Amino acid sequence: MGTLIISGILAIVVVFIISGIIHDHKKGKHICGGNCSACHGSCSHKLAK
């Protein structure tokens, strides 16, 4: 029973983290800080060109 509770809480935390990342990405914020010279070509806005 305890394993199910901990797993549920962990799943909820992961969902909140992922939704926060998606929300920030839609607002133009990037995990790498938008510094394309430092992210070695993996920026999504750099790849879109």
Short mmCIF file of C-alpha atoms in Angstrom, two decimals:
data_model
loop_
_atom_site.label_atom_id
_atom_site.label_comp_id
_atom_site.label_asym_id
_atom_site.label_seq_id
_atom_site.Cartn_x
_atom_site.Cartn_y
_atom_site.Cartn_z
CA MET A 1 0.00 0.00 0.00
CA GLY A 2 2.83 2.39 0.86
CA THR A 3 4.51 1.74 -2.47
CA LEU A 4 1.37 2.79 -4.33
CA ILE A 5 1.11 6.02 -2.35
CA ILE A 6 4.76 6.93 -2.91
CA SER A 7 4.50 6.03 -6.61
CA GLY A 8 1.41 8.20 -6.98
CA ILE A 9 3.05 11.16 -5.28
CA LEU A 10 6.16 10.74 -7.42
CA ALA A 11 4.06 10.57 -10.60
CA ILE A 12 2.24 13.78 -9.64
CA VAL A 13 5.54 15.58 -8.99
CA VAL A 14 6.92 14.46 -12.36
CA VAL A 15 3.77 15.67 -14.15
CA PHE A 16 4.09 19.09 -12.48
CA ILE A 17 7.77 19.36 -13.43
CA ILE A 18 7.14 18.41 -17.06
CA SER A 19 4.15 20.75 -17.35
CA GLY A 20 6.27 23.58 -15.91
CA ILE A 21 9.00 22.94 -18.48
CA ILE A 22 6.45 22.90 -21.31
CA HIS A 23 4.83 26.09 -20.00
CA ASP A 24 8.20 27.86 -19.79
CA HIS A 25 9.15 26.66 -23.28
CA LYS A 26 5.92 28.10 -24.71
CA LYS A 27 6.77 31.44 -23.06
CA GLY A 28 10.15 31.43 -24.80
CA LYS A 29 12.25 30.35 -21.83
CA HIS A 30 14.70 27.55 -22.46
CA ILE A 31 16.44 25.15 -20.13
CA CYS A 32 19.82 26.19 -21.50
CA GLY A 33 19.02 29.86 -20.89
CA GLY A 34 18.77 30.69 -24.58
CA ASN A 35 22.54 30.83 -24.95
CA CYS A 36 22.96 28.81 -28.15
CA SER A 37 26.73 29.09 -28.09
CA ALA A 38 26.74 27.13 -24.82
CA CYS A 39 24.24 24.38 -25.70
CA HIS A 40 26.25 22.87 -28.57
CA GLY A 41 23.56 22.94 -31.25
CA SER A 42 20.73 21.29 -29.31
CA CYS A 43 18.52 24.38 -28.90
CA SER A 44 15.10 23.81 -30.45
CA HIS A 45 14.88 27.36 -31.82
CA LYS A 46 18.27 26.94 -33.45
CA LEU A 47 17.25 23.64 -35.07
CA ALA A 48 14.01 25.14 -36.43
CA LYS A 49 15.93 27.28 -38.94
#
